[in-house]
Amino acid sequence: MCVRLLEDPEPSVRKALLHSRHLAPSFLASLVRHHDPAARRAALRVWDELSTEVRATLLDDPDPEVRRSAALCACPHDARVTAALLRDPAAALPEVLRGGLLDRTDAEQFLTEGVHLVELAANPSLPADLVDCLAGDPDDEVRLAVSLRPELTEARRAAIDVTVGPYDRGDVDWVAAGLADQDVLHRAAASAHPLLRRAAARSPHLPPELLRLLADDADVVVRNHLAVHHPDTPEEVLMSVYARLGGTFSAWMRPVTPASPARDSPPASRTIRTGNTECWRSATPLPAPI
């Protein structure tokens, strides 16, 4: 069926198919030599499952967008590819700087020029001394990006002067990539940094002890995320979130469970909002969760 849809004469049908999140990895991998460049780009979604030879073919694809997209997939583990992308005027520079394997000379150049420092601060391959330099940057967003790096100890993280607002999202790449990794979840859930705890609270794979820890968290956004994402969120947390958010905590925002007060709630399309107005600063961390 997918093969037939991919050859459909209507472009919108082909586009909808290639953007589907439900395509089997084996089908995506079969597209690496398809005549349509859009299909070959879709195959990049299973980059880690492709052979070395197939990856090399995509890196040398006749279509420049396919080549560039393949290079973005390869750059986290290839300094040569990263360097080439940094010199490509059509490349997505912030994305390359955030995830590519950086040569020190290139990292120092961007640091000296003072551009794209937020992305640079999040790069996993950034040398430790340059991380320390960015930890004292005058831009709060740069310091915040440094404070979320996975290799930092809690003491080092708390020493960075950052402010986290009451509605700031917990978008942390290494936690989002490890929502089923128990080590990642323990490190994030037990952190004093609220963005790490907010990120961990989005995991449906929290073990019971971490679920209890985050259920008692002083940060209301943490409890909001638990209520939306975890099927075993304690009833008292569900009720407190429902009481605070009312109709915005709708039935479609979480799976219905026996403990969920959303069972009898009408669907709504408004965004979750909280009444919390306090900001967290690293100099005065939130009380430790019980």
PDB file of C-alpha atoms in Angstrom:
ATOM      1  CA  MET A   1       0.000   0.000   0.000  1.00  0.00           C
ATOM      2  CA  CYS A   2       2.779   2.459   0.886  1.00  0.00           C
ATOM      3  CA  VAL A   3       4.522   1.764  -2.411  1.00  0.00           C
ATOM      4  CA  ARG A   4       1.303   2.523  -4.302  1.00  0.00           C
ATOM      5  CA  LEU A   5       0.744   5.748  -2.358  1.00  0.00           C
ATOM      6  CA  LEU A   6       4.306   6.820  -3.035  1.00  0.00           C
ATOM      7  CA  GLU A   7       3.627   6.631  -6.754  1.00  0.00           C
ATOM      8  CA  ASP A   8       0.279   8.409  -6.551  1.00  0.00           C
ATOM      9  CA  PRO A   9      -0.054  11.162  -9.201  1.00  0.00           C
ATOM     10  CA  GLU A  10      -1.325  13.615  -6.574  1.00  0.00           C
ATOM     11  CA  PRO A  11       1.674  15.406  -4.908  1.00  0.00           C
ATOM     12  CA  SER A  12      -0.218  16.004  -1.655  1.00  0.00           C
ATOM     13  CA  VAL A  13      -0.732  12.243  -1.254  1.00  0.00           C
ATOM     14  CA  ARG A  14       2.962  11.524  -1.689  1.00  0.00           C
ATOM     15  CA  LYS A  15       3.884  14.343   0.678  1.00  0.00           C
ATOM     16  CA  ALA A  16       1.461  13.147   3.358  1.00  0.00           C
ATOM     17  CA  LEU A  17       2.867   9.638   3.129  1.00  0.00           C
ATOM     18  CA  LEU A  18       6.484  10.742   3.466  1.00  0.00           C
ATOM     19  CA  HIS A  19       5.646  12.889   6.479  1.00  0.00           C
ATOM     20  CA  SER A  20       3.772  10.142   8.285  1.00  0.00           C
ATOM     21  CA  ARG A  21       5.188   9.162  11.667  1.00  0.00           C
ATOM     22  CA  HIS A  22       3.886   5.617  11.268  1.00  0.00           C
ATOM     23  CA  LEU A  23       6.063   4.378   8.415  1.00  0.00           C
ATOM     24  CA  ALA A  24       7.987   1.197   9.132  1.00  0.00           C
ATOM     25  CA  PRO A  25      11.777   1.620   9.395  1.00  0.00           C
ATOM     26  CA  SER A  26      12.213  -1.053   6.737  1.00  0.00           C
ATOM     27  CA  PHE A  27      10.050   0.923   4.300  1.00  0.00           C
ATOM     28  CA  LEU A  28      11.972   4.146   5.006  1.00  0.00           C
ATOM     29  CA  ALA A  29      15.276   2.347   4.472  1.00  0.00           C
ATOM     30  CA  SER A  30      14.017   1.058   1.118  1.00  0.00           C
ATOM     31  CA  LEU A  31      13.705   4.637  -0.142  1.00  0.00           C
ATOM     32  CA  VAL A  32      17.447   5.389  -0.244  1.00  0.00           C
ATOM     33  CA  ARG A  33      17.599   4.875  -4.031  1.00  0.00           C
ATOM     34  CA  HIS A  34      14.136   6.156  -4.899  1.00  0.00           C
ATOM     35  CA  HIS A  35      13.975   8.515  -7.869  1.00  0.00           C
ATOM     36  CA  ASP A  36      12.247  11.237  -5.814  1.00  0.00           C
ATOM     37  CA  PRO A  37      14.673  13.294  -3.672  1.00  0.00           C
ATOM     38  CA  ALA A  38      11.911  13.816  -1.099  1.00  0.00           C
ATOM     39  CA  ALA A  39      11.715  10.048  -0.623  1.00  0.00           C
ATOM     40  CA  ARG A  40      15.485   9.803  -0.203  1.00  0.00           C
ATOM     41  CA  ARG A  41      15.342  12.548   2.430  1.00  0.00           C
ATOM     42  CA  ALA A  42      12.659  10.565   4.259  1.00  0.00           C
ATOM     43  CA  ALA A  43      15.073   7.619   4.397  1.00  0.00           C
ATOM     44  CA  LEU A  44      17.370   9.765   6.550  1.00  0.00           C
ATOM     45  CA  ARG A  45      14.948   9.324   9.446  1.00  0.00           C
ATOM     46  CA  VAL A  46      16.464   5.857   9.958  1.00  0.00           C
ATOM     47  CA  TRP A  47      20.065   7.025   9.469  1.00  0.00           C
ATOM     48  CA  ASP A  48      21.369   4.995  12.415  1.00  0.00           C
ATOM     49  CA  GLU A  49      20.001   1.795  10.872  1.00  0.00           C
ATOM     50  CA  LEU A  50      21.584   2.321   7.454  1.00  0.00           C
ATOM     51  CA  SER A  51      24.809   0.629   6.443  1.00  0.00           C
ATOM     52  CA  THR A  52      28.046   2.556   6.010  1.00  0.00           C
ATOM     53  CA  GLU A  53      27.846   2.089   2.244  1.00  0.00           C
ATOM     54  CA  VAL A  54      24.276   3.421   2.055  1.00  0.00           C
ATOM     55  CA  ARG A  55      25.189   6.427   4.202  1.00  0.00           C
ATOM     56  CA  ALA A  56      28.085   7.205   1.889  1.00  0.00           C
ATOM     57  CA  THR A  57      25.709   7.032  -1.080  1.00  0.00           C
ATOM     58  CA  LEU A  58      23.387   9.563   0.541  1.00  0.00           C
ATOM     59  CA  LEU A  59      26.288  11.855   1.425  1.00  0.00           C
ATOM     60  CA  ASP A  60      27.154  11.856  -2.274  1.00  0.00           C
ATOM     61  CA  ASP A  61      23.550  12.159  -3.504  1.00  0.00           C
ATOM     62  CA  PRO A  62      23.024  14.150  -6.749  1.00  0.00           C
ATOM     63  CA  ASP A  63      20.436  16.332  -4.988  1.00  0.00           C
ATOM     64  CA  PRO A  64      22.084  19.064  -2.848  1.00  0.00           C
ATOM     65  CA  GLU A  65      19.296  19.040  -0.244  1.00  0.00           C
ATOM     66  CA  VAL A  66      19.637  15.292   0.232  1.00  0.00           C
ATOM     67  CA  ARG A  67      23.420  15.650   0.559  1.00  0.00           C
ATOM     68  CA  ARG A  68      23.052  18.482   3.065  1.00  0.00           C
ATOM     69  CA  SER A  69      20.448  16.615   5.108  1.00  0.00           C
ATOM     70  CA  ALA A  70      22.615  13.495   5.131  1.00  0.00           C
ATOM     71  CA  ALA A  71      25.568  15.576   6.277  1.00  0.00           C
ATOM     72  CA  LEU A  72      23.485  16.880   9.200  1.00  0.00           C
ATOM     73  CA  CYS A  73      22.830  13.272  10.191  1.00  0.00           C
ATOM     74  CA  ALA A  74      26.532  12.407   9.937  1.00  0.00           C
ATOM     75  CA  CYS A  75      28.056  15.490  11.546  1.00  0.00           C
ATOM     76  CA  PRO A  76      27.604  14.532  15.240  1.00  0.00           C
ATOM     77  CA  HIS A  77      30.275  11.849  14.725  1.00  0.00           C
ATOM     78  CA  ASP A  78      32.332  13.333  11.888  1.00  0.00           C
ATOM     79  CA  ALA A  79      34.428  16.473  12.350  1.00  0.00           C
ATOM     80  CA  ARG A  80      35.243  16.637   8.634  1.00  0.00           C
ATOM     81  CA  VAL A  81      31.575  16.692   7.656  1.00  0.00           C
ATOM     82  CA  THR A  82      30.873  19.258  10.384  1.00  0.00           C
ATOM     83  CA  ALA A  83      33.630  21.544   9.110  1.00  0.00           C
ATOM     84  CA  ALA A  84      32.266  21.314   5.564  1.00  0.00           C
ATOM     85  CA  LEU A  85      28.761  22.216   6.736  1.00  0.00           C
ATOM     86  CA  LEU A  86      30.046  25.223   8.662  1.00  0.00           C
ATOM     87  CA  ARG A  87      31.434  26.561   5.391  1.00  0.00           C
ATOM     88  CA  ASP A  88      28.272  25.829   3.410  1.00  0.00           C
ATOM     89  CA  PRO A  89      26.249  29.063   3.121  1.00  0.00           C
ATOM     90  CA  ALA A  90      23.044  27.053   2.612  1.00  0.00           C
ATOM     91  CA  ALA A  91      23.505  24.875   5.704  1.00  0.00           C
ATOM     92  CA  ALA A  92      21.447  25.363   8.867  1.00  0.00           C
ATOM     93  CA  LEU A  93      24.306  26.824  10.891  1.00  0.00           C
ATOM     94  CA  PRO A  94      22.602  26.774  14.323  1.00  0.00           C
ATOM     95  CA  GLU A  95      21.722  23.102  13.899  1.00  0.00           C
ATOM     96  CA  VAL A  96      25.283  22.232  12.897  1.00  0.00           C
ATOM     97  CA  LEU A  97      26.748  24.138  15.832  1.00  0.00           C
ATOM     98  CA  ARG A  98      24.356  22.508  18.266  1.00  0.00           C
ATOM     99  CA  GLY A  99      25.082  18.928  17.312  1.00  0.00           C
ATOM    100  CA  GLY A 100      28.131  18.640  15.076  1.00  0.00           C
ATOM    101  CA  LEU A 101      31.514  17.263  16.114  1.00  0.00           C
ATOM    102  CA  LEU A 102      33.431  20.527  16.301  1.00  0.00           C
ATOM    103  CA  ASP A 103      37.059  21.208  15.573  1.00  0.00           C
ATOM    104  CA  ARG A 104      38.500  23.388  18.336  1.00  0.00           C
ATOM    105  CA  THR A 105      39.568  26.055  15.861  1.00  0.00           C
ATOM    106  CA  ASP A 106      36.014  26.424  14.573  1.00  0.00           C
ATOM    107  CA  ALA A 107      34.615  26.536  18.110  1.00  0.00           C
ATOM    108  CA  GLU A 108      37.070  29.252  19.100  1.00  0.00           C
ATOM    109  CA  GLN A 109      36.206  31.266  15.998  1.00  0.00           C
ATOM    110  CA  PHE A 110      32.499  31.373  16.823  1.00  0.00           C
ATOM    111  CA  LEU A 111      33.304  32.144  20.441  1.00  0.00           C
ATOM    112  CA  THR A 112      35.500  35.054  19.385  1.00  0.00           C
ATOM    113  CA  GLU A 113      32.892  36.363  16.947  1.00  0.00           C
ATOM    114  CA  GLY A 114      30.158  36.024  19.582  1.00  0.00           C
ATOM    115  CA  VAL A 115      27.586  34.516  17.204  1.00  0.00           C
ATOM    116  CA  HIS A 116      25.334  31.491  17.733  1.00  0.00           C
ATOM    117  CA  LEU A 117      26.656  31.138  21.276  1.00  0.00           C
ATOM    118  CA  VAL A 118      23.484  29.485  22.613  1.00  0.00           C
ATOM    119  CA  GLU A 119      23.876  26.635  20.137  1.00  0.00           C
ATOM    120  CA  LEU A 120      27.620  26.491  20.742  1.00  0.00           C
ATOM    121  CA  ALA A 121      27.035  26.257  24.498  1.00  0.00           C
ATOM    122  CA  ALA A 122      24.847  23.171  23.973  1.00  0.00           C
ATOM    123  CA  ASN A 123      27.315  21.346  21.703  1.00  0.00           C
ATOM    124  CA  PRO A 124      28.359  18.019  23.293  1.00  0.00           C
ATOM    125  CA  SER A 125      31.864  18.179  21.797  1.00  0.00           C
ATOM    126  CA  LEU A 126      32.740  21.667  23.084  1.00  0.00           C
ATOM    127  CA  PRO A 127      36.064  21.570  25.007  1.00  0.00           C
ATOM    128  CA  ALA A 128      35.710  21.951  28.790  1.00  0.00           C
ATOM    129  CA  ASP A 129      37.652  25.226  28.962  1.00  0.00           C
ATOM    130  CA  LEU A 130      35.350  26.802  26.374  1.00  0.00           C
ATOM    131  CA  VAL A 131      32.348  25.544  28.341  1.00  0.00           C
ATOM    132  CA  ASP A 132      33.762  27.332  31.384  1.00  0.00           C
ATOM    133  CA  CYS A 133      34.186  30.493  29.341  1.00  0.00           C
ATOM    134  CA  LEU A 134      30.557  30.437  28.185  1.00  0.00           C
ATOM    135  CA  ALA A 135      29.349  29.743  31.732  1.00  0.00           C
ATOM    136  CA  GLY A 136      30.245  33.345  32.531  1.00  0.00           C
ATOM    137  CA  ASP A 137      28.818  34.876  29.351  1.00  0.00           C
ATOM    138  CA  PRO A 138      26.771  38.064  29.883  1.00  0.00           C
ATOM    139  CA  ASP A 139      23.829  36.586  27.936  1.00  0.00           C
ATOM    140  CA  ASP A 140      21.451  34.679  30.243  1.00  0.00           C
ATOM    141  CA  GLU A 141      20.351  32.355  27.430  1.00  0.00           C
ATOM    142  CA  VAL A 142      23.946  31.301  26.830  1.00  0.00           C
ATOM    143  CA  ARG A 143      24.514  30.592  30.525  1.00  0.00           C
ATOM    144  CA  LEU A 144      21.229  28.683  30.676  1.00  0.00           C
ATOM    145  CA  ALA A 145      22.323  26.481  27.749  1.00  0.00           C
ATOM    146  CA  VAL A 146      25.584  25.745  29.580  1.00  0.00           C
ATOM    147  CA  SER A 147      23.726  24.897  32.800  1.00  0.00           C
ATOM    148  CA  LEU A 148      21.807  22.138  31.004  1.00  0.00           C
ATOM    149  CA  ARG A 149      24.864  20.270  29.719  1.00  0.00           C
ATOM    150  CA  PRO A 150      24.749  16.584  30.701  1.00  0.00           C
ATOM    151  CA  GLU A 151      28.336  16.266  31.943  1.00  0.00           C
ATOM    152  CA  LEU A 152      28.023  18.923  34.662  1.00  0.00           C
ATOM    153  CA  THR A 153      27.910  17.961  38.306  1.00  0.00           C
ATOM    154  CA  GLU A 154      25.067  19.375  40.352  1.00  0.00           C
ATOM    155  CA  ALA A 155      27.504  21.659  42.161  1.00  0.00           C
ATOM    156  CA  ARG A 156      28.878  23.016  38.888  1.00  0.00           C
ATOM    157  CA  ARG A 157      25.373  23.421  37.491  1.00  0.00           C
ATOM    158  CA  ALA A 158      24.203  25.372  40.555  1.00  0.00           C
ATOM    159  CA  ALA A 159      27.227  27.686  40.354  1.00  0.00           C
ATOM    160  CA  ILE A 160      26.084  29.080  36.989  1.00  0.00           C
ATOM    161  CA  ASP A 161      23.984  32.226  37.370  1.00  0.00           C
ATOM    162  CA  VAL A 162      20.747  31.510  35.507  1.00  0.00           C
ATOM    163  CA  THR A 163      17.065  32.308  35.917  1.00  0.00           C
ATOM    164  CA  VAL A 164      14.277  29.928  34.929  1.00  0.00           C
ATOM    165  CA  GLY A 165      10.853  31.460  34.393  1.00  0.00           C
ATOM    166  CA  PRO A 166       7.608  29.864  35.541  1.00  0.00           C
ATOM    167  CA  TYR A 167       6.530  28.995  32.004  1.00  0.00           C
ATOM    168  CA  ASP A 168       9.912  28.049  30.513  1.00  0.00           C
ATOM    169  CA  ARG A 169       9.750  24.722  28.701  1.00  0.00           C
ATOM    170  CA  GLY A 170      11.886  21.752  29.653  1.00  0.00           C
ATOM    171  CA  ASP A 171      13.352  21.242  26.188  1.00  0.00           C
ATOM    172  CA  VAL A 172      16.608  19.452  26.975  1.00  0.00           C
ATOM    173  CA  ASP A 173      17.991  17.398  24.086  1.00  0.00           C
ATOM    174  CA  TRP A 174      19.818  14.724  26.080  1.00  0.00           C
ATOM    175  CA  VAL A 175      16.859  14.143  28.402  1.00  0.00           C
ATOM    176  CA  ALA A 176      14.359  14.068  25.530  1.00  0.00           C
ATOM    177  CA  ALA A 177      16.558  11.478  23.794  1.00  0.00           C
ATOM    178  CA  GLY A 178      16.715   9.384  26.976  1.00  0.00           C
ATOM    179  CA  LEU A 179      13.124   9.300  28.191  1.00  0.00           C
ATOM    180  CA  ALA A 180      13.399   5.514  28.425  1.00  0.00           C
ATOM    181  CA  ASP A 181      16.943   5.546  29.868  1.00  0.00           C
ATOM    182  CA  GLN A 182      16.838   5.035  33.624  1.00  0.00           C
ATOM    183  CA  ASP A 183      20.228   6.638  34.244  1.00  0.00           C
ATOM    184  CA  VAL A 184      19.215   9.778  32.340  1.00  0.00           C
ATOM    185  CA  LEU A 185      15.890   9.927  34.176  1.00  0.00           C
ATOM    186  CA  HIS A 186      17.527   9.596  37.604  1.00  0.00           C
ATOM    187  CA  ARG A 187      20.017  12.371  36.879  1.00  0.00           C
ATOM    188  CA  ALA A 188      17.357  14.727  35.548  1.00  0.00           C
ATOM    189  CA  ALA A 189      14.626  13.996  38.094  1.00  0.00           C
ATOM    190  CA  ALA A 190      16.966  14.395  41.073  1.00  0.00           C
ATOM    191  CA  SER A 191      18.485  17.664  39.809  1.00  0.00           C
ATOM    192  CA  ALA A 192      17.925  21.036  41.482  1.00  0.00           C
ATOM    193  CA  HIS A 193      17.569  22.505  37.990  1.00  0.00           C
ATOM    194  CA  PRO A 194      13.839  22.834  37.268  1.00  0.00           C
ATOM    195  CA  LEU A 195      14.215  22.490  33.487  1.00  0.00           C
ATOM    196  CA  LEU A 196      15.818  19.077  33.949  1.00  0.00           C
ATOM    197  CA  ARG A 197      13.025  17.957  36.256  1.00  0.00           C
ATOM    198  CA  ARG A 198      10.416  19.339  33.852  1.00  0.00           C
ATOM    199  CA  ALA A 199      12.049  17.390  31.031  1.00  0.00           C
ATOM    200  CA  ALA A 200      12.158  14.173  33.083  1.00  0.00           C
ATOM    201  CA  ALA A 201       8.492  14.579  34.019  1.00  0.00           C
ATOM    202  CA  ARG A 202       7.546  14.159  30.354  1.00  0.00           C
ATOM    203  CA  SER A 203       8.672  10.542  30.398  1.00  0.00           C
ATOM    204  CA  PRO A 204       6.012   7.826  30.583  1.00  0.00           C
ATOM    205  CA  HIS A 205       8.801   5.451  31.674  1.00  0.00           C
ATOM    206  CA  LEU A 206       9.561   6.900  35.127  1.00  0.00           C
ATOM    207  CA  PRO A 207      10.086   4.153  37.711  1.00  0.00           C
ATOM    208  CA  PRO A 208       7.898   4.324  40.834  1.00  0.00           C
ATOM    209  CA  GLU A 209      10.511   6.039  43.021  1.00  0.00           C
ATOM    210  CA  LEU A 210      11.069   8.852  40.504  1.00  0.00           C
ATOM    211  CA  LEU A 211       7.346   9.198  39.909  1.00  0.00           C
ATOM    212  CA  ARG A 212       6.869   9.728  43.655  1.00  0.00           C
ATOM    213  CA  LEU A 213       9.774  12.177  43.763  1.00  0.00           C
ATOM    214  CA  LEU A 214       8.382  14.333  40.975  1.00  0.00           C
ATOM    215  CA  ALA A 215       4.817  14.044  42.247  1.00  0.00           C
ATOM    216  CA  ASP A 216       5.986  15.888  45.381  1.00  0.00           C
ATOM    217  CA  ASP A 217       7.958  18.489  43.404  1.00  0.00           C
ATOM    218  CA  ALA A 218       7.418  22.140  44.375  1.00  0.00           C
ATOM    219  CA  ASP A 219       7.372  23.137  40.685  1.00  0.00           C
ATOM    220  CA  VAL A 220       3.824  23.114  39.316  1.00  0.00           C
ATOM    221  CA  VAL A 221       5.041  22.639  35.723  1.00  0.00           C
ATOM    222  CA  VAL A 222       6.691  19.373  36.769  1.00  0.00           C
ATOM    223  CA  ARG A 223       3.370  18.137  38.117  1.00  0.00           C
ATOM    224  CA  ASN A 224       1.566  19.381  35.010  1.00  0.00           C
ATOM    225  CA  HIS A 225       3.888  17.318  32.813  1.00  0.00           C
ATOM    226  CA  LEU A 226       3.399  14.246  34.995  1.00  0.00           C
ATOM    227  CA  ALA A 227      -0.374  14.545  34.726  1.00  0.00           C
ATOM    228  CA  VAL A 228      -0.209  14.827  30.949  1.00  0.00           C
ATOM    229  CA  HIS A 229       2.468  12.247  30.177  1.00  0.00           C
ATOM    230  CA  HIS A 230       2.565   9.539  32.861  1.00  0.00           C
ATOM    231  CA  PRO A 231      -0.221   6.924  32.973  1.00  0.00           C
ATOM    232  CA  ASP A 232       0.388   6.167  36.680  1.00  0.00           C
ATOM    233  CA  THR A 233       0.412   9.731  37.990  1.00  0.00           C
ATOM    234  CA  PRO A 234      -0.980   9.685  41.561  1.00  0.00           C
ATOM    235  CA  GLU A 235      -4.626  10.664  41.856  1.00  0.00           C
ATOM    236  CA  GLU A 236      -3.878  13.576  44.176  1.00  0.00           C
ATOM    237  CA  VAL A 237      -1.574  15.106  41.546  1.00  0.00           C
ATOM    238  CA  LEU A 238      -4.177  14.629  38.815  1.00  0.00           C
ATOM    239  CA  MET A 239      -6.826  16.260  40.991  1.00  0.00           C
ATOM    240  CA  SER A 240      -4.601  19.220  41.916  1.00  0.00           C
ATOM    241  CA  VAL A 241      -3.662  19.805  38.287  1.00  0.00           C
ATOM    242  CA  TYR A 242      -7.270  19.501  37.190  1.00  0.00           C
ATOM    243  CA  ALA A 243      -8.398  21.904  39.916  1.00  0.00           C
ATOM    244  CA  ARG A 244      -5.762  24.428  38.877  1.00  0.00           C
ATOM    245  CA  LEU A 245      -6.167  24.150  35.112  1.00  0.00           C
ATOM    246  CA  GLY A 246      -9.868  23.337  34.832  1.00  0.00           C
ATOM    247  CA  GLY A 247     -11.032  22.713  31.278  1.00  0.00           C
ATOM    248  CA  THR A 248      -7.550  23.229  29.836  1.00  0.00           C
ATOM    249  CA  PHE A 249      -6.587  19.805  31.199  1.00  0.00           C
ATOM    250  CA  SER A 250      -8.654  18.073  28.539  1.00  0.00           C
ATOM    251  CA  ALA A 251      -9.348  14.462  27.784  1.00  0.00           C
ATOM    252  CA  TRP A 252      -7.106  14.399  24.703  1.00  0.00           C
ATOM    253  CA  MET A 253      -4.035  15.614  26.617  1.00  0.00           C
ATOM    254  CA  ARG A 254      -3.405  12.313  28.445  1.00  0.00           C
ATOM    255  CA  PRO A 255      -4.513   8.686  28.200  1.00  0.00           C
ATOM    256  CA  VAL A 256      -7.662   8.128  30.243  1.00  0.00           C
ATOM    257  CA  THR A 257      -6.932   6.034  33.343  1.00  0.00           C
ATOM    258  CA  PRO A 258      -9.151   5.118  36.299  1.00  0.00           C
ATOM    259  CA  ALA A 259      -7.365   7.818  38.322  1.00  0.00           C
ATOM    260  CA  SER A 260      -7.836  10.520  35.704  1.00  0.00           C
ATOM    261  CA  PRO A 261     -10.399  13.256  36.389  1.00  0.00           C
ATOM    262  CA  ALA A 262     -10.267  13.986  32.660  1.00  0.00           C
ATOM    263  CA  ARG A 263     -12.590  11.018  32.071  1.00  0.00           C
ATOM    264  CA  ASP A 264     -15.711  13.183  32.297  1.00  0.00           C
ATOM    265  CA  SER A 265     -14.176  16.376  30.939  1.00  0.00           C
ATOM    266  CA  PRO A 266     -15.143  17.789  27.530  1.00  0.00           C
ATOM    267  CA  PRO A 267     -12.272  18.163  25.041  1.00  0.00           C
ATOM    268  CA  ALA A 268     -10.669  21.585  24.803  1.00  0.00           C
ATOM    269  CA  SER A 269      -7.991  22.991  22.573  1.00  0.00           C
ATOM    270  CA  ARG A 270      -6.504  25.685  24.806  1.00  0.00           C
ATOM    271  CA  THR A 271      -2.912  25.575  25.962  1.00  0.00           C
ATOM    272  CA  ILE A 272      -1.882  24.523  29.465  1.00  0.00           C
ATOM    273  CA  ARG A 273      -1.208  27.541  31.640  1.00  0.00           C
ATOM    274  CA  THR A 274      -0.286  27.738  35.307  1.00  0.00           C
ATOM    275  CA  GLY A 275      -0.786  30.285  38.006  1.00  0.00           C
ATOM    276  CA  ASN A 276       2.795  30.075  39.209  1.00  0.00           C
ATOM    277  CA  THR A 277       4.566  33.432  39.049  1.00  0.00           C
ATOM    278  CA  GLU A 278       7.852  32.606  40.747  1.00  0.00           C
ATOM    279  CA  CYS A 279      11.157  32.268  38.936  1.00  0.00           C
ATOM    280  CA  TRP A 280      13.945  29.878  39.909  1.00  0.00           C
ATOM    281  CA  ARG A 281      17.480  31.169  40.219  1.00  0.00           C
ATOM    282  CA  SER A 282      20.489  28.937  40.536  1.00  0.00           C
ATOM    283  CA  ALA A 283      21.700  31.005  43.496  1.00  0.00           C
ATOM    284  CA  THR A 284      18.498  30.161  45.424  1.00  0.00           C
ATOM    285  CA  PRO A 285      17.409  26.682  44.291  1.00  0.00           C
ATOM    286  CA  LEU A 286      13.954  25.296  44.957  1.00  0.00           C
ATOM    287  CA  PRO A 287      13.546  23.233  48.132  1.00  0.00           C
ATOM    288  CA  ALA A 288      14.623  19.652  47.627  1.00  0.00           C
ATOM    289  CA  PRO A 289      11.680  17.446  46.638  1.00  0.00           C
ATOM    290  CA  ILE A 290      10.504  15.128  49.401  1.00  0.00           C
TER     291      ILE A 290
END
